[in-house]
Amino acid sequence: MKKLSIADIANHLNVSKSTVSFVLNGRAEEKRISKELVSRVEKFVKEVGYTPSPIARGLRTGKSNIIGLMVESISDPFFANIAKLIESRAYKKGYRILYCSTDNDTEKTRALIEVFRERNVDGYIISPPVGVEDEINALTKAGMPVVLFDRSLPNAGADSVEINNESSAFNATRLLIDQGFTNIAFITFSSLLTQMSGRLSGYKSAIEQEGLGVNVLEIDYNPDEDSMIQTVSNYLSENKHIDAVLFGAVQAGICGLKALTELNLKIPEDVAVISFDDHDVFKLFAPPITAISQPIEEIAGRIISLLLERLNPGQSHAVSQKIILNTEFKLRRSHVNKRFLRKAE
Amino acid sequence: MKKLSIADIANHLNVSKSTVSFVLNGRAEEKRISKELVSRVEKFVKEVGYTPSPIARGLRTGKSNIIGLMVESISDPFFANIAKLIESRAYKKGYRILYCSTDNDTEKTRALIEVFRERNVDGYIISPPVGVEDEINALTKAGMPVVLFDRSLPNAGADSVEINNESSAFNATRLLIDQGFTNIAFITFSSLLTQMSGRLSGYKSAIEQEGLGVNVLEIDYNPDEDSMIQTVSNYLSENKHIDAVLFGAVQAGICGLKALTELNLKIPEDVAVISFDDHDVFKLFAPPITAISQPIEEIAGRIISLLLERLNPGQSHAVSQKIILNTEFKLRRSHVNKRFLRKAE
């Protein structure tokens, strides 16, 4: 049988939703609801076998069992996969997730925090843009559980889950250096966010340690992918000395593969490739692309654990917890220096 | 300066949110709020320069400017891309989108409709699972704008946007027949949903029209991708006569490419391939995969137009509108019969 809501009952009896709610919560006398009306509500509820949903009950108890999840962009495969994992883990714990995308837009993010707040969510999971420290601190000060992920805000006092961006980029660059490449470019999105600046400085440290030249292309993110492919394509055409590329994000890597394909450049013979984040494209490309894989199952698990810790007020816990997870190399064939192999033989 | 919410003001003045709200909406006298309190609220609001947010105003006017979007699974690239497009179009029209995933679970979908309803959304965009006709009809009867997409529910009286699934599958199968393939399989997810049954019957019509054999593999969707790849791999190993495959959905196609790669089968020499939905994997695979591309920009645009029409009550409109859009072949190299080409030369 179809589950009835308080609204359905109110509708059927032609009374207000709050009247029905007061009756079901034993507040009829307090609210001076007539005995006749109380018995009509109770009779109907008994007839239809209504049981209050956990969410409806939550609205009355002040707990909604809903968590607001704000990602940078839901069409980014990294965020879409993380969102899915967070959702299924939260669901097992009795929570439902509502998502939205911030597009890294500070004003939009502020407005969306307000949307969630007015909609009575129990907690927030946010990949924040720059500039929302005040809003996040206001939430945590109000006792709201907040977990940041993918990047952090230096002045926000919230829990966070991140990867070791700097050392991941350092190690990937090192891997290319050890293969004998000497003109290694870093192609990434221009961004002030901590995860992107961490990757950039990891790349630079490894390059400078060897006394090699720094070659950085920062693409302005553009929903029109063709223009980004063109930017990468122009850069590679104008810098023919580049013999290897580290891509700083999955969408940069995919644009890069499209640019390399268009330019008819062979991987790894003409240009070796490593990209941040793993993706089906990298697994299925010929040759398969070596990737810096984020532990997305563990990221999702840690986010939910931190949030649940905050949601159970009895539990003692730290002022804030910052969790840094390791990435894993998926070593495939795109980073191998074939000339170097031959020399070594 | 940070934007204050009604909750912040209430907090600062140590009064209830509804008190603040009543004062700001000129209902203080009606609600018997003391003049002293009214002046405290008004003074503070003036001091901090509070202006009610459009959303907060919406809560009072009964309009939230929020649309609830329910997709099957946000980690499916088709839904992630559609969600993004819907969001950016809605945003331009002054609406914000909150999403959730239904996992095609009827009970979960019912609960999530209730979540949105209690959170005062202005309209719903839903890719529905089977069995939620009653809930959808209850929404439309209550005057709620609802647009279904990707699949329809025969007994739901809501607007919908779909593609011509049956003729798309028919034409794709026809394309393989015209290339001279005679043992064409259809590999898809087992599903009772209209879009999937449409694709299946389009395939069958084309095959039966030619008197060829029907070869159908219906995979049970499983979040563990490896088990689905194994299913496809086993099927292809046990049916070595198959010379071409039409994949019924993007995730089936990606699993299929992984299975073919594992089996070391060459495309199109050993098995020709066409897949529903376009994807970066299909563009970048060697050889590039011929795809039945859905017009996702137009789908998103039509969904938003239908919804806006319903949201402006002055406009006259039909009881319900069902829009069927055409797909487009992205003809690449995976469907070409090389033997057939040679014969034709």
GROMACS .gro file of N, CA and C in nm, chain A residues 215-333:
model
  357
  215ASN      N    1   5.796   2.384  -1.670
  215ASN     CA    2   5.705   2.412  -1.782
  215ASN      C    3   5.563   2.394  -1.733
  216VAL      N    4   5.494   2.504  -1.707
  216VAL     CA    5   5.360   2.493  -1.651
  216VAL      C    6   5.258   2.557  -1.744
  217LEU      N    7   5.151   2.483  -1.775
  217LEU     CA    8   5.037   2.542  -1.845
  217LEU      C    9   4.917   2.537  -1.751
  218GLU      N   10   4.865   2.654  -1.717
  218GLU     CA   11   4.743   2.658  -1.635
  218GLU      C   12   4.626   2.695  -1.725
  219ILE      N   13   4.533   2.600  -1.741
  219ILE     CA   14   4.416   2.622  -1.827
  219ILE      C   15   4.307   2.688  -1.744
  220ASP      N   16   4.240   2.789  -1.799
  220ASP     CA   17   4.120   2.840  -1.733
  220ASP      C   18   4.007   2.742  -1.760
  221TYR      N   19   3.942   2.693  -1.655
  221TYR     CA   20   3.835   2.596  -1.678
  221TYR      C   21   3.725   2.659  -1.760
  222ASN      N   22   3.676   2.583  -1.859
  222ASN     CA   23   3.574   2.634  -1.951
  222ASN      C   24   3.478   2.520  -1.980
  223PRO      N   25   3.347   2.544  -1.963
  223PRO     CA   26   3.253   2.435  -1.991
  223PRO      C   27   3.260   2.390  -2.137
  224ASP      N   28   3.310   2.477  -2.225
  224ASP     CA   29   3.330   2.439  -2.365
  224ASP      C   30   3.464   2.365  -2.375
  225GLU      N   31   3.456   2.232  -2.377
  225GLU     CA   32   3.578   2.152  -2.372
  225GLU      C   33   3.670   2.178  -2.491
  226ASP      N   34   3.611   2.203  -2.608
  226ASP     CA   35   3.693   2.221  -2.728
  226ASP      C   36   3.795   2.332  -2.712
  227SER      N   37   3.756   2.438  -2.643
  227SER     CA   38   3.849   2.550  -2.627
  227SER      C   39   3.964   2.509  -2.536
  228MET      N   40   3.937   2.422  -2.438
  228MET     CA   41   4.045   2.376  -2.350
  228MET      C   42   4.138   2.281  -2.426
  229ILE      N   43   4.080   2.196  -2.510
  229ILE     CA   44   4.163   2.105  -2.591
  229ILE      C   45   4.256   2.189  -2.680
  230GLN      N   46   4.200   2.296  -2.738
  230GLN     CA   47   4.278   2.383  -2.825
  230GLN      C   48   4.394   2.447  -2.750
  231THR      N   49   4.369   2.488  -2.625
  231THR     CA   50   4.474   2.549  -2.543
  231THR      C   51   4.590   2.451  -2.523
  232VAL      N   52   4.556   2.326  -2.489
  232VAL     CA   53   4.660   2.224  -2.467
  232VAL      C   54   4.734   2.198  -2.599
  233SER      N   55   4.656   2.187  -2.706
  233SER     CA   56   4.711   2.158  -2.837
  233SER      C   57   4.810   2.267  -2.880
  234ASN      N   58   4.770   2.393  -2.862
  234ASN     CA   59   4.860   2.504  -2.896
  234ASN      C   60   4.989   2.499  -2.813
  235TYR      N   61   4.971   2.473  -2.686
  235TYR     CA   62   5.088   2.470  -2.597
  235TYR      C   63   5.187   2.363  -2.641
  236LEU      N   64   5.134   2.244  -2.671
  236LEU     CA   65   5.224   2.134  -2.709
  236LEU      C   66   5.288   2.160  -2.845
  237SER      N   67   5.214   2.227  -2.936
  237SER     CA   68   5.271   2.258  -3.067
  237SER      C   69   5.384   2.360  -3.056
  238GLU      N   70   5.365   2.454  -2.963
  238GLU     CA   71   5.465   2.561  -2.948
  238GLU      C   72   5.583   2.518  -2.860
  239ASN      N   73   5.569   2.404  -2.793
  239ASN     CA   74   5.677   2.360  -2.703
  239ASN      C   75   5.717   2.218  -2.738
  240LYS      N   76   5.779   2.207  -2.855
  240LYS     CA   77   5.808   2.073  -2.907
  240LYS      C   78   5.914   2.000  -2.826
  241HIS      N   79   5.984   2.073  -2.737
  241HIS     CA   80   6.085   2.007  -2.654
  241HIS      C   81   6.023   1.923  -2.541
  242ILE      N   82   5.895   1.946  -2.511
  242ILE     CA   83   5.829   1.872  -2.402
  242ILE      C   84   5.830   1.722  -2.436
  243ASP      N   85   5.887   1.640  -2.347
  243ASP     CA   86   5.887   1.495  -2.372
  243ASP      C   87   5.800   1.416  -2.273
  244ALA      N   88   5.743   1.485  -2.175
  244ALA     CA   89   5.653   1.418  -2.080
  244ALA      C   90   5.560   1.520  -2.018
  245VAL      N   91   5.438   1.476  -1.984
  245VAL     CA   92   5.341   1.567  -1.922
  245VAL      C   93   5.279   1.501  -1.800
  246LEU      N   94   5.273   1.577  -1.691
  246LEU     CA   95   5.191   1.538  -1.575
  246LEU      C   96   5.066   1.624  -1.579
  247PHE      N   97   4.948   1.560  -1.587
  247PHE     CA   98   4.823   1.634  -1.585
  247PHE      C   99   4.772   1.644  -1.441
  248GLY      N  100   4.729   1.764  -1.402
  248GLY     CA  101   4.696   1.792  -1.262
  248GLY      C  102   4.556   1.756  -1.219
  249ALA      N  103   4.471   1.709  -1.311
  249ALA     CA  104   4.334   1.673  -1.275
  249ALA      C  105   4.276   1.588  -1.388
  250VAL      N  106   4.173   1.509  -1.355
  250VAL     CA  107   4.121   1.413  -1.453
  250VAL      C  108   4.071   1.483  -1.580
  251GLN      N  109   4.004   1.597  -1.565
  251GLN     CA  110   3.952   1.662  -1.685
  251GLN      C  111   4.063   1.725  -1.769
  252ALA      N  112   4.171   1.768  -1.702
  252ALA     CA  113   4.287   1.816  -1.777
  252ALA      C  114   4.349   1.700  -1.854
  253GLY      N  115   4.356   1.582  -1.789
  253GLY     CA  116   4.412   1.464  -1.854
  253GLY      C  117   4.333   1.422  -1.977
  254ILE      N  118   4.199   1.425  -1.966
  254ILE     CA  119   4.115   1.384  -2.079
  254ILE      C  120   4.129   1.484  -2.195
  255CYS      N  121   4.129   1.614  -2.162
  255CYS     CA  122   4.153   1.715  -2.267
  255CYS      C  123   4.290   1.691  -2.331
  256GLY      N  124   4.388   1.658  -2.247
  256GLY     CA  125   4.523   1.635  -2.297
  256GLY      C  126   4.528   1.518  -2.393
  257LEU      N  127   4.461   1.408  -2.360
  257LEU     CA  128   4.461   1.292  -2.449
  257LEU      C  129   4.394   1.327  -2.582
  258LYS      N  130   4.288   1.409  -2.575
  258LYS     CA  131   4.222   1.449  -2.699
  258LYS      C  132   4.316   1.537  -2.783
  259ALA      N  133   4.389   1.627  -2.717
  259ALA     CA  134   4.483   1.714  -2.789
  259ALA      C  135   4.595   1.630  -2.851
  260LEU      N  136   4.650   1.536  -2.774
  260LEU     CA  137   4.759   1.452  -2.825
  260LEU      C  138   4.712   1.368  -2.944
  261THR      N  139   4.587   1.317  -2.935
  261THR     CA  140   4.531   1.238  -3.045
  261THR      C  141   4.518   1.324  -3.171
  262GLU      N  142   4.465   1.446  -3.153
  262GLU     CA  143   4.450   1.538  -3.267
  262GLU      C  144   4.584   1.570  -3.332
  263LEU      N  145   4.687   1.589  -3.246
  263LEU     CA  146   4.820   1.625  -3.297
  263LEU      C  147   4.896   1.504  -3.351
  264ASN      N  148   4.831   1.383  -3.338
  264ASN     CA  149   4.895   1.261  -3.384
  264ASN      C  150   5.027   1.233  -3.311
  265LEU      N  151   5.034   1.274  -3.186
  265LEU     CA  152   5.154   1.246  -3.106
  265LEU      C  153   5.137   1.112  -3.037
  266LYS      N  154   5.240   1.030  -3.043
  266LYS     CA  155   5.232   0.896  -2.984
  266LYS      C  156   5.272   0.900  -2.837
  267ILE      N  157   5.196   0.823  -2.756
  267ILE     CA  158   5.226   0.806  -2.614
  267ILE      C  159   5.283   0.666  -2.596
  268PRO      N  160   5.395   0.643  -2.531
  268PRO     CA  161   5.485   0.743  -2.472
  268PRO      C  162   5.600   0.785  -2.565
  269GLU      N  163   5.604   0.735  -2.690
  269GLU     CA  164   5.720   0.762  -2.776
  269GLU      C  165   5.745   0.911  -2.794
  270ASP      N  166   5.639   0.988  -2.827
  270ASP     CA  167   5.658   1.133  -2.848
  270ASP      C  168   5.645   1.209  -2.716
  271VAL      N  169   5.541   1.177  -2.640
  271VAL     CA  170   5.518   1.242  -2.511
  271VAL      C  171   5.471   1.135  -2.411
  272ALA      N  172   5.543   1.123  -2.300
  272ALA     CA  173   5.497   1.034  -2.193
  272ALA      C  174   5.390   1.106  -2.111
  273VAL      N  175   5.302   1.030  -2.048
  273VAL     CA  176   5.188   1.090  -1.978
  273VAL      C  177   5.163   1.021  -1.844
  274ILE      N  178   5.139   1.105  -1.741
  274ILE     CA  179   5.080   1.059  -1.615
  274ILE      C  180   4.968   1.158  -1.582
  275SER      N  181   4.857   1.110  -1.528
  275SER     CA  182   4.749   1.203  -1.491
  275SER      C  183   4.703   1.179  -1.348
  276PHE      N  184   4.663   1.288  -1.282
  276PHE     CA  185   4.595   1.276  -1.153
  276PHE      C  186   4.458   1.212  -1.175
  277ASP      N  187   4.414   1.133  -1.080
  277ASP     CA  188   4.282   1.069  -1.075
  277ASP      C  189   4.272   0.958  -1.180
  278ASP      N  190   4.210   0.848  -1.140
  278ASP     CA  191   4.191   0.740  -1.236
  278ASP      C  192   4.054   0.753  -1.303
  279HIS      N  193   4.040   0.696  -1.420
  279HIS     CA  194   3.917   0.713  -1.500
  279HIS      C  195   3.913   0.600  -1.603
  280ASP      N  196   3.793   0.561  -1.644
  280ASP     CA  197   3.778   0.458  -1.747
  280ASP      C  198   3.857   0.491  -1.874
  281VAL      N  199   3.861   0.620  -1.909
  281VAL     CA  200   3.936   0.658  -2.028
  281VAL      C  201   4.082   0.616  -2.015
  282PHE      N  202   4.140   0.634  -1.895
  282PHE     CA  203   4.281   0.601  -1.875
  282PHE      C  204   4.304   0.450  -1.881
  283LYS      N  205   4.205   0.374  -1.829
  283LYS     CA  206   4.218   0.228  -1.831
  283LYS      C  207   4.208   0.172  -1.972
  284LEU      N  208   4.123   0.235  -2.055
  284LEU     CA  209   4.093   0.178  -2.186
  284LEU      C  210   4.171   0.241  -2.300
  285PHE      N  211   4.246   0.348  -2.272
  285PHE     CA  212   4.322   0.413  -2.379
  285PHE      C  213   4.433   0.319  -2.426
  286ALA      N  214   4.472   0.334  -2.553
  286ALA     CA  215   4.585   0.256  -2.604
  286ALA      C  216   4.702   0.351  -2.627
  287PRO      N  217   4.812   0.344  -2.549
  287PRO     CA  218   4.834   0.255  -2.435
  287PRO      C  219   4.759   0.304  -2.311
  288PRO      N  220   4.735   0.212  -2.215
  288PRO     CA  221   4.671   0.255  -2.089
  288PRO      C  222   4.755   0.361  -2.019
  289ILE      N  223   4.686   0.459  -1.957
  289ILE     CA  224   4.753   0.576  -1.901
  289ILE      C  225   4.784   0.555  -1.752
  290THR      N  226   4.908   0.578  -1.714
  290THR     CA  227   4.949   0.572  -1.573
  290THR      C  228   4.879   0.684  -1.497
  291ALA      N  229   4.819   0.649  -1.383
  291ALA     CA  230   4.737   0.747  -1.312
  291ALA      C  231   4.771   0.750  -1.164
  292ILE      N  232   4.748   0.867  -1.104
  292ILE     CA  233   4.760   0.884  -0.959
  292ILE      C  234   4.618   0.868  -0.907
  293SER      N  235   4.590   0.752  -0.850
  293SER     CA  236   4.453   0.718  -0.815
  293SER      C  237   4.422   0.760  -0.672
  294GLN      N  238   4.311   0.834  -0.657
  294GLN     CA  239   4.267   0.871  -0.522
  294GLN      C  240   4.188   0.755  -0.462
  295PRO      N  241   4.206   0.730  -0.332
  295PRO     CA  242   4.134   0.620  -0.267
  295PRO      C  243   3.990   0.661  -0.238
  296ILE      N  244   3.906   0.665  -0.344
  296ILE     CA  245   3.775   0.729  -0.326
  296ILE      C  246   3.684   0.653  -0.230
  297GLU      N  247   3.699   0.520  -0.223
  297GLU     CA  248   3.620   0.444  -0.123
  297GLU      C  249   3.657   0.492   0.017
  298GLU      N  250   3.789   0.504   0.041
  298GLU     CA  251   3.831   0.544   0.175
  298GLU      C  252   3.796   0.690   0.204
  299ILE      N  253   3.808   0.775   0.102
  299ILE     CA  254   3.769   0.916   0.122
  299ILE      C  255   3.623   0.922   0.167
  300ALA      N  256   3.536   0.852   0.094
  300ALA     CA  257   3.393   0.853   0.127
  300ALA      C  258   3.370   0.797   0.268
  301GLY      N  259   3.439   0.688   0.299
  301GLY     CA  260   3.423   0.625   0.431
  301GLY      C  261   3.466   0.718   0.544
  302ARG      N  262   3.580   0.785   0.526
  302ARG     CA  263   3.630   0.876   0.630
  302ARG      C  264   3.537   0.995   0.649
  303ILE      N  265   3.486   1.047   0.538
  303ILE     CA  266   3.393   1.161   0.546
  303ILE      C  267   3.272   1.124   0.631
  304ILE      N  268   3.215   1.008   0.600
  304ILE     CA  269   3.094   0.965   0.673
  304ILE      C  270   3.128   0.939   0.820
  305SER      N  271   3.243   0.877   0.848
  305SER     CA  272   3.279   0.851   0.988
  305SER      C  273   3.294   0.981   1.067
  306LEU      N  274   3.362   1.078   1.007
  306LEU     CA  275   3.380   1.206   1.076
  306LEU      C  276   3.245   1.271   1.104
  307LEU      N  277   3.157   1.263   1.005
  307LEU     CA  278   3.027   1.327   1.019
  307LEU      C  279   2.944   1.257   1.127
  308LEU      N  280   2.946   1.124   1.127
  308LEU     CA  281   2.868   1.049   1.226
  308LEU      C  282   2.919   1.077   1.368
  309GLU      N  283   3.052   1.093   1.380
  309GLU     CA  284   3.110   1.126   1.510
  309GLU      C  285   3.052   1.257   1.563
  310ARG      N  286   3.041   1.354   1.473
  310ARG     CA  287   2.985   1.484   1.512
  310ARG      C  288   2.835   1.478   1.537
  311LEU      N  289   2.769   1.385   1.465
  311LEU     CA  290   2.623   1.378   1.477
  311LEU      C  291   2.580   1.310   1.607
  312ASN      N  292   2.672   1.237   1.671
  312ASN     CA  293   2.641   1.174   1.799
  312ASN      C  294   2.704   1.256   1.909
  313PRO      N  295   2.628   1.348   1.965
  313PRO     CA  296   2.687   1.448   2.052
  313PRO      C  297   2.750   1.389   2.178
  314GLY      N  298   2.709   1.268   2.218
  314GLY     CA  299   2.767   1.208   2.336
  314GLY      C  300   2.917   1.181   2.323
  315GLN      N  301   2.956   1.148   2.200
  315GLN     CA  302   3.095   1.109   2.178
  315GLN      C  303   3.191   1.226   2.200
  316SER      N  304   3.302   1.199   2.267
  316SER     CA  305   3.400   1.306   2.283
  316SER      C  306   3.483   1.310   2.155
  317HIS      N  307   3.526   1.427   2.115
  317HIS     CA  308   3.612   1.434   1.998
  317HIS      C  309   3.691   1.563   1.995
  318ALA      N  310   3.786   1.565   1.906
  318ALA     CA  311   3.877   1.679   1.895
  318ALA      C  312   3.804   1.802   1.844
  319VAL      N  313   3.869   1.916   1.855
  319VAL     CA  314   3.813   2.042   1.803
  319VAL      C  315   3.792   2.029   1.654
  320SER      N  316   3.896   1.983   1.584
  320SER     CA  317   3.876   1.950   1.444
  320SER      C  318   3.978   1.844   1.404
  321GLN      N  319   3.943   1.765   1.305
  321GLN     CA  320   4.031   1.657   1.260
  321GLN      C  321   4.060   1.676   1.111
  322LYS      N  322   4.189   1.664   1.078
  322LYS     CA  323   4.229   1.679   0.939
  322LYS      C  324   4.290   1.546   0.899
  323ILE      N  325   4.227   1.477   0.804
  323ILE     CA  326   4.277   1.346   0.763
  323ILE      C  327   4.339   1.358   0.624
  324ILE      N  328   4.464   1.311   0.614
  324ILE     CA  329   4.535   1.315   0.485
  324ILE      C  330   4.556   1.171   0.440
  325LEU      N  331   4.506   1.136   0.324
  325LEU     CA  332   4.518   0.999   0.275
  325LEU      C  333   4.621   0.988   0.162
  326ASN      N  334   4.675   0.870   0.149
  326ASN     CA  335   4.773   0.845   0.042
  326ASN      C  336   4.704   0.814  -0.090
  327THR      N  337   4.768   0.855  -0.197
  327THR     CA  338   4.723   0.813  -0.330
  327THR      C  339   4.800   0.688  -0.369
  328GLU      N  340   4.758   0.630  -0.480
  328GLU     CA  341   4.824   0.508  -0.526
  328GLU      C  342   4.855   0.523  -0.675
  329PHE      N  343   4.977   0.487  -0.715
  329PHE     CA  344   5.008   0.488  -0.858
  329PHE      C  345   4.942   0.369  -0.926
  330LYS      N  346   4.873   0.394  -1.036
  330LYS     CA  347   4.831   0.285  -1.124
  330LYS      C  348   4.932   0.285  -1.237
  331LEU      N  349   5.034   0.201  -1.221
  331LEU     CA  350   5.143   0.201  -1.319
  331LEU      C  351   5.100   0.126  -1.444
  332ARG      N  352   5.086   0.199  -1.555
  332ARG     CA  353   5.049   0.135  -1.681
  332ARG      C  354   5.162   0.162  -1.781
  333ARG      N  355   5.130   0.193  -1.903
  333ARG     CA  356   5.240   0.199  -2.000
  333ARG      C  357   5.274   0.339  -2.050
   0.00000   0.00000   0.00000
